[in-house]
mmCIF file of C-alpha atoms in Angstrom:
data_model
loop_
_atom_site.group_PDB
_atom_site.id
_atom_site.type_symbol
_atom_site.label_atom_id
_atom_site.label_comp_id
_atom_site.label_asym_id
_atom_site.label_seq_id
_atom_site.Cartn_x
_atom_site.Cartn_y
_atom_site.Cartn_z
ATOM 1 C CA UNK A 1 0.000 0.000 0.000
ATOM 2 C CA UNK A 2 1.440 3.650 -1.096
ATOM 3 C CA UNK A 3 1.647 6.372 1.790
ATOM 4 C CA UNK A 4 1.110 10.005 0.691
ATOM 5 C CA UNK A 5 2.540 10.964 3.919
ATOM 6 C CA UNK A 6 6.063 9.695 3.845
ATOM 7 C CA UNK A 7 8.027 11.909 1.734
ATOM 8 C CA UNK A 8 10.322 11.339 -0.715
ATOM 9 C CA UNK A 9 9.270 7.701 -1.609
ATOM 10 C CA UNK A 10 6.849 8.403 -4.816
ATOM 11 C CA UNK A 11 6.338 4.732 -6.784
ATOM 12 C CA UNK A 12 7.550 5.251 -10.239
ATOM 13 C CA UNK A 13 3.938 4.248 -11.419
ATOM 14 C CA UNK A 14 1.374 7.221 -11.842
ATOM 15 C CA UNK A 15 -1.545 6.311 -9.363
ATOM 16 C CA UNK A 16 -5.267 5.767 -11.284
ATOM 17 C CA UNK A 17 -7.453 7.415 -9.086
ATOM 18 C CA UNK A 18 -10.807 6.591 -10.043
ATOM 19 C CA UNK A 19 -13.238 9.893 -9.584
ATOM 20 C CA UNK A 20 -16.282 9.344 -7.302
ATOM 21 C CA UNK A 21 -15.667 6.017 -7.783
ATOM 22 C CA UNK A 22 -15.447 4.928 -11.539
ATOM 23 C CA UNK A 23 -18.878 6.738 -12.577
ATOM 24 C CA UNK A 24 -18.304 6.722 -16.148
ATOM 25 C CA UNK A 25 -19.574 2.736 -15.151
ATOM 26 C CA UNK A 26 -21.478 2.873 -12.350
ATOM 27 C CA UNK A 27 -23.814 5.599 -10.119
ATOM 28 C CA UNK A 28 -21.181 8.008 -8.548
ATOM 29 C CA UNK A 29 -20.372 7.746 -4.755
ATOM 30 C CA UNK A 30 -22.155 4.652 -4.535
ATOM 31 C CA UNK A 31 -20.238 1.180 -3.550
ATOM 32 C CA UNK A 32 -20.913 -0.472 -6.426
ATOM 33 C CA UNK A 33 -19.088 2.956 -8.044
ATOM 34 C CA UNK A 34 -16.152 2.088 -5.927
ATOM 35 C CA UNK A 35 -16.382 -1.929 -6.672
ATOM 36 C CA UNK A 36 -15.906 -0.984 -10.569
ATOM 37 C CA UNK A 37 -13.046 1.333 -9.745
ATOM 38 C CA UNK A 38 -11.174 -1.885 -8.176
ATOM 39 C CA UNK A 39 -12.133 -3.867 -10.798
ATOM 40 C CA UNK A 40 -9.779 -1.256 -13.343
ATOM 41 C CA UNK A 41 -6.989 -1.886 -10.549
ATOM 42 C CA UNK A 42 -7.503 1.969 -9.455
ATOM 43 C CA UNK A 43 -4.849 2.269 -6.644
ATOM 44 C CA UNK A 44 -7.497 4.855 -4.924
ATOM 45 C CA UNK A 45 -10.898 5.754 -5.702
ATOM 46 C CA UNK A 46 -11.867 9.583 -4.834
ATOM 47 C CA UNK A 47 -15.472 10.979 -3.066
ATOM 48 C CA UNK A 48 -17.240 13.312 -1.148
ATOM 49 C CA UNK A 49 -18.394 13.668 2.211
ATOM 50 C CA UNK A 50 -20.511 15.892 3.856
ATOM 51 C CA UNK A 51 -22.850 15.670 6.642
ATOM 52 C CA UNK A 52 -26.983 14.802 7.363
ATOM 53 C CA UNK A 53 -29.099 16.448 9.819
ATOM 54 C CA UNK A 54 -28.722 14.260 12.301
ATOM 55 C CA UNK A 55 -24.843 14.392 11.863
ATOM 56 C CA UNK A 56 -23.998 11.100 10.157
ATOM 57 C CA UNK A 57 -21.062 11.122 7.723
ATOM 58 C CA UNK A 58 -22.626 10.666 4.238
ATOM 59 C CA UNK A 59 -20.915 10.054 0.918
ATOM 60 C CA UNK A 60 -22.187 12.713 -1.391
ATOM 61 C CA UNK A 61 -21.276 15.369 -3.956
ATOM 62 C CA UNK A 62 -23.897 17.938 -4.314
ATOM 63 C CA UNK A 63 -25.237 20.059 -2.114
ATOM 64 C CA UNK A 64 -28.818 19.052 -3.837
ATOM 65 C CA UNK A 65 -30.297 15.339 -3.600
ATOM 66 C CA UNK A 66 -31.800 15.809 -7.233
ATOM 67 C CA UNK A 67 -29.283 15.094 -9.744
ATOM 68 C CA UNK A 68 -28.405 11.747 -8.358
ATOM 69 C CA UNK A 69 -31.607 10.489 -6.296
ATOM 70 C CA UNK A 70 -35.039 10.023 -6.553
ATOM 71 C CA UNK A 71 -36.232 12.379 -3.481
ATOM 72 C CA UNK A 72 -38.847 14.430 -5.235
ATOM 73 C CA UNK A 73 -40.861 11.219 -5.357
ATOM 74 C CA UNK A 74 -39.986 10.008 -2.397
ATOM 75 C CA UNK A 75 -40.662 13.654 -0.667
ATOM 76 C CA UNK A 76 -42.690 15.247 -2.621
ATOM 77 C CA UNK A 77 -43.582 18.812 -1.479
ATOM 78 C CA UNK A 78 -40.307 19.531 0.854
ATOM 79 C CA UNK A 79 -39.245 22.636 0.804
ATOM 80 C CA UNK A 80 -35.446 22.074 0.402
ATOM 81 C CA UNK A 81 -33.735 19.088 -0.783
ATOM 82 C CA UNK A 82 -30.201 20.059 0.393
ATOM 83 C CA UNK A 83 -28.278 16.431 1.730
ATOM 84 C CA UNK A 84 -28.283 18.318 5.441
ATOM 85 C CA UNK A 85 -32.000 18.814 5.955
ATOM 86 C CA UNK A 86 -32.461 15.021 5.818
ATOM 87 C CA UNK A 87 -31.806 12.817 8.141
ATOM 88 C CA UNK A 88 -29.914 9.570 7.647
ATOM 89 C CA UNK A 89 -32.794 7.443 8.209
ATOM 90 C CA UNK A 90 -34.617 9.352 5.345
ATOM 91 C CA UNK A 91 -31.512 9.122 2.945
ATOM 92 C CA UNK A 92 -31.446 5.213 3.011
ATOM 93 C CA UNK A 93 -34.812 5.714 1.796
ATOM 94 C CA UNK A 94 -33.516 6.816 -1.526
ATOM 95 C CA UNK A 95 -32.611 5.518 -5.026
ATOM 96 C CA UNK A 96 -29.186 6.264 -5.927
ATOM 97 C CA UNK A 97 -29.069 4.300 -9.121
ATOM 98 C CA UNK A 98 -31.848 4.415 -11.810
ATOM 99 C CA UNK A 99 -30.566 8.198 -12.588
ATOM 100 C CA UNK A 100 -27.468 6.552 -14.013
ATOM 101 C CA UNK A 101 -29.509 3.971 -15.768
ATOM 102 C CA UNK A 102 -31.704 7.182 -17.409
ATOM 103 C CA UNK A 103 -28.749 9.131 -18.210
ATOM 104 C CA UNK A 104 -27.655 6.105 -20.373
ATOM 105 C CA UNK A 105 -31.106 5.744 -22.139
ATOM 106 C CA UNK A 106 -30.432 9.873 -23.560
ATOM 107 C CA UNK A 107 -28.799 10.336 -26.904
ATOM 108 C CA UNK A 108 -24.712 11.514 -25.733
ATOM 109 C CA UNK A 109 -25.468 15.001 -26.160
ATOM 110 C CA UNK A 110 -28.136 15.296 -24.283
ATOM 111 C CA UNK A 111 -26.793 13.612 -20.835
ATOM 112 C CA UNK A 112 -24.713 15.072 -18.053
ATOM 113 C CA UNK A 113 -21.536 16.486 -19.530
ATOM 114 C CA UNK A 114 -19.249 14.200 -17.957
ATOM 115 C CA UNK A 115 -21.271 10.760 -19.817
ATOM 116 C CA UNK A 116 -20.974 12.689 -23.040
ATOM 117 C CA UNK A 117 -18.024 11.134 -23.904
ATOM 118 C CA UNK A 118 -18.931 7.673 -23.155
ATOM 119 C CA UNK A 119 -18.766 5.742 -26.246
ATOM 120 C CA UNK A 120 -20.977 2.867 -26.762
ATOM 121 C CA UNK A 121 -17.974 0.541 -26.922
ATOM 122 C CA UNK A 122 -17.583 1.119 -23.896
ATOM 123 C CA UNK A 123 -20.519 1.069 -22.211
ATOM 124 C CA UNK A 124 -21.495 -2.639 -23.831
ATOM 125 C CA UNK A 125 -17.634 -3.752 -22.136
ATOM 126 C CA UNK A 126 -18.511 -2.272 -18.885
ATOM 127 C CA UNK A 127 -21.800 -1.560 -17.982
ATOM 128 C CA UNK A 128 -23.064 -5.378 -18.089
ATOM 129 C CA UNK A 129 -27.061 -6.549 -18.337
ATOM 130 C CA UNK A 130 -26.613 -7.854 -15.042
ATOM 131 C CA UNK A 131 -25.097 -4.279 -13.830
ATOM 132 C CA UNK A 132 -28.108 -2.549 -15.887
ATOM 133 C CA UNK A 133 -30.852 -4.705 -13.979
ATOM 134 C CA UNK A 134 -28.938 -3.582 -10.434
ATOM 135 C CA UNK A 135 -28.246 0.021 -11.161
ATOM 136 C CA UNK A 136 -31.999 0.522 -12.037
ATOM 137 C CA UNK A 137 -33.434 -1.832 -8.913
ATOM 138 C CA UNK A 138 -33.824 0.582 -6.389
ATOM 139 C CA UNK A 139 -31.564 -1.030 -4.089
ATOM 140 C CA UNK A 140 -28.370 1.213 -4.605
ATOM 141 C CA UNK A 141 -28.031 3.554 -1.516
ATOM 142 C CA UNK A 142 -26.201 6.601 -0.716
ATOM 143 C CA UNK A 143 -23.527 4.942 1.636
ATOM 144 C CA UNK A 144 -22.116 6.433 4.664
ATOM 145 C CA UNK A 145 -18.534 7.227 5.101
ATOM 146 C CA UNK A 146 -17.911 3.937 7.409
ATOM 147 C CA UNK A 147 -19.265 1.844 5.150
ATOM 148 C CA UNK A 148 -17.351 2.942 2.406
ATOM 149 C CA UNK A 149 -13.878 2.557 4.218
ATOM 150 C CA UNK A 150 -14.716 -0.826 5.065
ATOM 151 C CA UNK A 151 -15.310 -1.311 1.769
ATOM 152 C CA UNK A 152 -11.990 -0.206 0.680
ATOM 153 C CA UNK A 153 -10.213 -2.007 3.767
ATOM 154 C CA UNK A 154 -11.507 -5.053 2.572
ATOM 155 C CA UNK A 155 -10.963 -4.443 -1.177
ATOM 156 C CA UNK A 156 -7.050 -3.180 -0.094
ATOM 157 C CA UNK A 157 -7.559 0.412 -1.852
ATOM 158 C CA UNK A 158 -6.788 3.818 -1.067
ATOM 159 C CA UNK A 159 -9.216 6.440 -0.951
ATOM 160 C CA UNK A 160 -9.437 10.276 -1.502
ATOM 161 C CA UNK A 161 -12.269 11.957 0.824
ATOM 162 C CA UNK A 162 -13.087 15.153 -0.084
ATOM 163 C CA UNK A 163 -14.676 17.072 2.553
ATOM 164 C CA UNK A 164 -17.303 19.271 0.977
ATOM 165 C CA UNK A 165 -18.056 22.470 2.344
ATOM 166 C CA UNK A 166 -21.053 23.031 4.381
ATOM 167 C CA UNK A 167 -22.047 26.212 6.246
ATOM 168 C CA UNK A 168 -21.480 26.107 10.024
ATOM 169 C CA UNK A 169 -19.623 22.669 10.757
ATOM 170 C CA UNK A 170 -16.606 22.950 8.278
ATOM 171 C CA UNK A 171 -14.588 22.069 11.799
ATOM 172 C CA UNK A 172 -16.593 19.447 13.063
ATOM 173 C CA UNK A 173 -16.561 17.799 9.342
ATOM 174 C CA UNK A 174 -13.116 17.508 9.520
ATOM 175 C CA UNK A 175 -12.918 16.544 12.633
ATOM 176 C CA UNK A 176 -15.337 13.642 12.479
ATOM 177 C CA UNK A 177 -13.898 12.134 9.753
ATOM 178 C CA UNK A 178 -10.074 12.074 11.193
ATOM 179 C CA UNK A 179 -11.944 10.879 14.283
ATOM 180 C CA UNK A 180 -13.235 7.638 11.758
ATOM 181 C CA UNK A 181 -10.357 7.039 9.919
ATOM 182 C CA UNK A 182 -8.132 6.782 13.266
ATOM 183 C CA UNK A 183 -10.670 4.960 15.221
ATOM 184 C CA UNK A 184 -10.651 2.389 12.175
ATOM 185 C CA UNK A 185 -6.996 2.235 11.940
ATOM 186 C CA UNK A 186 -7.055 3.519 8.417
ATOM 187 C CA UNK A 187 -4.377 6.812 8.525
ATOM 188 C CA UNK A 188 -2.134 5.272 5.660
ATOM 189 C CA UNK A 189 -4.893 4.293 3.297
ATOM 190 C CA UNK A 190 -6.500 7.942 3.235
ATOM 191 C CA UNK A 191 -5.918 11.194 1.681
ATOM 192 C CA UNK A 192 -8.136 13.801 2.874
ATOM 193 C CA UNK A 193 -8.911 16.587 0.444
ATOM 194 C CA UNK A 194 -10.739 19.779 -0.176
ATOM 195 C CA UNK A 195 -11.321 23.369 -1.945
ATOM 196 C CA UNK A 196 -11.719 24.753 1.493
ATOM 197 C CA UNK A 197 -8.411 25.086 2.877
ATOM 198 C CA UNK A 198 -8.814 25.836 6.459
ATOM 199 C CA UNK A 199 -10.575 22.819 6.896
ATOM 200 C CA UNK A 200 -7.311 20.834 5.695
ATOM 201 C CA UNK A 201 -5.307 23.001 8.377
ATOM 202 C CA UNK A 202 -8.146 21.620 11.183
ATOM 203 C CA UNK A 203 -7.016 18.006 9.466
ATOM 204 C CA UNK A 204 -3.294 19.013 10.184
ATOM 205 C CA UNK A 205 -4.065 20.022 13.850
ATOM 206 C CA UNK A 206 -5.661 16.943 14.689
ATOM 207 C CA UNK A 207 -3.414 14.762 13.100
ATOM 208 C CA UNK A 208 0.358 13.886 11.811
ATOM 209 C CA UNK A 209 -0.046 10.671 9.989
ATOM 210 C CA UNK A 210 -3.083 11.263 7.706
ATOM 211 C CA UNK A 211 -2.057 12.834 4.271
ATOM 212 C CA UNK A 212 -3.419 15.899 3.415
ATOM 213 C CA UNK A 213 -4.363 17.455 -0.065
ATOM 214 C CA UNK A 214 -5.038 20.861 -1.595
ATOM 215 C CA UNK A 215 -7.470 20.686 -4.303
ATOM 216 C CA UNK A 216 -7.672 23.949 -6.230
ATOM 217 C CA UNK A 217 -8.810 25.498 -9.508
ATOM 218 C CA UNK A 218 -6.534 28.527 -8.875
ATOM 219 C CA UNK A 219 -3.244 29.659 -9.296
ATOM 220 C CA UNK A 220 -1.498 29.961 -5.926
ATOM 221 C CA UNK A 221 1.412 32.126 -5.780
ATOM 222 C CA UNK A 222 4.492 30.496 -3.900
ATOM 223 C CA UNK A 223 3.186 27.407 -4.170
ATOM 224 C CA UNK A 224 5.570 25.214 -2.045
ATOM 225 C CA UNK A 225 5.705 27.688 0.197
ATOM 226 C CA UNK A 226 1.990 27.899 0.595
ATOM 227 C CA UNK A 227 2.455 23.652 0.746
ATOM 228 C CA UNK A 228 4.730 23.542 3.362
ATOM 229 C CA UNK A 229 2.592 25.901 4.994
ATOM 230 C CA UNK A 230 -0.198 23.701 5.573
ATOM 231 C CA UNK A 231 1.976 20.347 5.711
ATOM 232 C CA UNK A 232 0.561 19.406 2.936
ATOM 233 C CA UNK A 233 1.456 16.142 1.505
ATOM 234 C CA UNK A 234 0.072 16.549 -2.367
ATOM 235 C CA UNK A 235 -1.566 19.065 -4.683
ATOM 236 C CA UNK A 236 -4.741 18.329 -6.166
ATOM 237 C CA UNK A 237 -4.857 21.173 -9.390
ATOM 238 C CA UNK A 238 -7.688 21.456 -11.644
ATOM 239 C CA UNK A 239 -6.577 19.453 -15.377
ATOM 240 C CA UNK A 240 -7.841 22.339 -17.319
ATOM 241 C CA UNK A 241 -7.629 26.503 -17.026
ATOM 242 C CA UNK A 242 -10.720 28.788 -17.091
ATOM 243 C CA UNK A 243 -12.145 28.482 -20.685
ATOM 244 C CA UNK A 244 -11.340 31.630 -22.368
ATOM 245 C CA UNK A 245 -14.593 31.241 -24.721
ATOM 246 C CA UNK A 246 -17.575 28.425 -24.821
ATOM 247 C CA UNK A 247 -16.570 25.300 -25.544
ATOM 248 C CA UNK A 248 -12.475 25.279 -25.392
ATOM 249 C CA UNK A 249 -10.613 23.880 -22.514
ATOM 250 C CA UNK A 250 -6.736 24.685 -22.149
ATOM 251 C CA UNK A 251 -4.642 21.999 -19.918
ATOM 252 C CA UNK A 252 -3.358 23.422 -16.643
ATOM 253 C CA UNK A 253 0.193 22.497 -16.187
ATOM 254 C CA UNK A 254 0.611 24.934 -13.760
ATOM 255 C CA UNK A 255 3.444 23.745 -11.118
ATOM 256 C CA UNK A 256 3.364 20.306 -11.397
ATOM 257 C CA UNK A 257 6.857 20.586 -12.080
ATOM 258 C CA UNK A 258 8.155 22.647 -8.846
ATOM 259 C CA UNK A 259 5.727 20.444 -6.189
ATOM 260 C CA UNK A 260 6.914 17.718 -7.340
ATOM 261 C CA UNK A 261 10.979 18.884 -7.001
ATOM 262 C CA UNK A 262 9.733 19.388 -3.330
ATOM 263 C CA UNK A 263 9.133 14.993 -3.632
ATOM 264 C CA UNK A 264 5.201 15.860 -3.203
ATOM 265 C CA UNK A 265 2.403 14.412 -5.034
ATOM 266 C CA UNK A 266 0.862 16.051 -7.878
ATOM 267 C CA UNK A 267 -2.766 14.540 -8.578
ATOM 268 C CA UNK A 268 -4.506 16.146 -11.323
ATOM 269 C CA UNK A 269 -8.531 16.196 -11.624
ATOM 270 C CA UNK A 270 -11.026 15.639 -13.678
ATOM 271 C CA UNK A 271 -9.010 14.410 -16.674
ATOM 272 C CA UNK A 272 -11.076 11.878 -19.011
ATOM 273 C CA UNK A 273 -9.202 12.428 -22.657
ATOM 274 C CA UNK A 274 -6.189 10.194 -23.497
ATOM 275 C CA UNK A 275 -4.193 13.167 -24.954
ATOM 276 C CA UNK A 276 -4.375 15.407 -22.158
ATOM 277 C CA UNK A 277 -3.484 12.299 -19.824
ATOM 278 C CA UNK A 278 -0.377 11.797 -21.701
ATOM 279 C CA UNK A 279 0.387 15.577 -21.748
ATOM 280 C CA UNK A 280 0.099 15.544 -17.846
ATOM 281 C CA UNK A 281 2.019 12.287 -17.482
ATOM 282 C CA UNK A 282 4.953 14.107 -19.682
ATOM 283 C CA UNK A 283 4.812 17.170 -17.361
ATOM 284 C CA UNK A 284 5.218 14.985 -14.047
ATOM 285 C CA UNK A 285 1.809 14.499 -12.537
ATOM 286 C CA UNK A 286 1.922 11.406 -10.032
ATOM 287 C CA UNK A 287 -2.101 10.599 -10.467
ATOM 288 C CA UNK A 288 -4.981 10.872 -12.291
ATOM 289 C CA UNK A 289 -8.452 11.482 -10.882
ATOM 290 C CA UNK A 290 -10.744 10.223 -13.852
ATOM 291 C CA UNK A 291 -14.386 9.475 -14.603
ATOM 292 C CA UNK A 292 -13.064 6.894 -17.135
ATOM 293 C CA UNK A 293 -10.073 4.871 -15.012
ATOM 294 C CA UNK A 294 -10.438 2.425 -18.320
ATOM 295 C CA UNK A 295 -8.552 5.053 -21.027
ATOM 296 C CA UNK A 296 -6.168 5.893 -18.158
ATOM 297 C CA UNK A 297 -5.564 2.425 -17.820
ATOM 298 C CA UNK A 298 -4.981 2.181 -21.614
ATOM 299 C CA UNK A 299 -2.703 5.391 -21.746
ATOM 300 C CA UNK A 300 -0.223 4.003 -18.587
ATOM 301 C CA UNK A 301 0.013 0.610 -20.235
ATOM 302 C CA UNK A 302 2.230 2.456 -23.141
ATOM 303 C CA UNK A 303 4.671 3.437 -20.598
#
């Protein structure tokens, strides 16, 4: 198992760090997400965590239970549908899976942007019948954050957790999730992550053996400065710039190659084209966070 937190020892091989598990495949966040992400021999498998309303550590992305659930029939009439005004007993209630399986059933250019790409190769090669009939059963659940590290404990992968930001209990976020991963013995196996940087520096306080990462869309002046700073073990950049106009994307490249003279992991996100992967790769990245850990699979097997 690779340690983010001892420095200097990078592996030679780039880490395939499958994005919200590998939802190009599978319903994102979900455990059968993750399952598919160890099936493409990710090293790691990335997602989100953010909080209920009864304070239970839940494994989701958006702020809104829409795009991904069925809560509008479930709770019809609710006045918000925001992950922390339900309660955990009221999220197992929900479908996390036929969205996927309705997404799929849309002509490319009319699904979410990140399935827009998915050719129908490779949807036939890994989406099965058998995965088809589950996704769309009802029975796929938003998981919690325990049951999703004993998932990857038992599996032997790493995981990413993002902690997502959420108004009022940034600090106790953080500090309920180092409070998990200790009490399960999982320090070395985790990299916690997130956009809101003071929340990584409550992550610091609390602990010395968990790995820490920035993720940013920014450019941050004195970078390794700024790195050392926060004891920060890696740095999680955005794969692509601001578009200048609709419709282009530039790839960020933007110091990869002085963190990673420092001996600090450079994991770039969201990076699902084989061109840009090798581009990155060539600059010095040490991971990348993809929807599709199949083409990055593909592009590391020519080196």
């Amino acid at each position: 198992m690779i340690s983010l937190r001892t420095p200097g020892k990078i592996t030679a091989d780039i880490l395939n760090i499958a994005h919200r598990g590998a939802r190009a495949f599978a319903p994102e966040n979900t455990l059968v997400a993750f399952q598919k992400a160890k099936l493409f021999a990710c090293q790691m498998f990335e997602m989100d965590v953010r909080f209920s309303k009864d304070r239970e550590l839940i494994v989701y992305h958006d702020e809104q239970l829409t795009r991904c659930t069925d809560v509008k029939l479930k709770f019809p009439g609710r006045k918000t549908y925001t992950v922390e005004d339900f309660t955990y007993d009221e999220l197992i209630t929900l479908d996390a899976g036929s969205w996927y399986i309705e997404q799929l059933s849309l002509p490319a250019f009319n699904r979410q942007e990140f399935l827009q790409s998915l050719t129908d190769e490779e949807s036939t090669r890994f989406v099965t019948p058998q995965d088809i009939q589950l996704y769309a059963s009802g029975n796929i659940k938003i998981p919690t954050l325990k049951q999703t590290l004993e998932f990857a404990r038992h599996a032997d992968i790493m995981v990413n957790i993002e902690l997502k930001t959420q108004p009022n209990v940034a600090t106790e976020l953080a500090e309920g999730v180092v409070k998990l991963v200790e009490l399960m013995k999982m320090d070395n196996q985790v990299v916690i992550s997130s956009f809101a940087h003071d929340q990584l520096k409550t992550v610091r306080q609390l602990t010395k053996t968990i790995a820490i990462a920035i993720l940013t869309s920014d450019k941050i002046e004195n970078l390794n400065d700024y790195l050392r700073l926060l004891d920060a073990d890696a740095y999680h950049p955005n794969c692509y710039n601001e578009p200048d106009s609709p419709g282009s994307r530039k790839l960020n490249q933007y110091g990869i190659t002085e963190v990673r003279s420092t001996g600090r992991y450079v994991n770039g996100w969201t990076c699902n084209n084989k061109d840009d992967m090798r581009q990155l790769i060539t600059t010095g990245v040490t991971g990348l966070i993809s929807d599709f850990p199949n083409r990055v699979q593909d592009v590391l097997l020519e080196y």
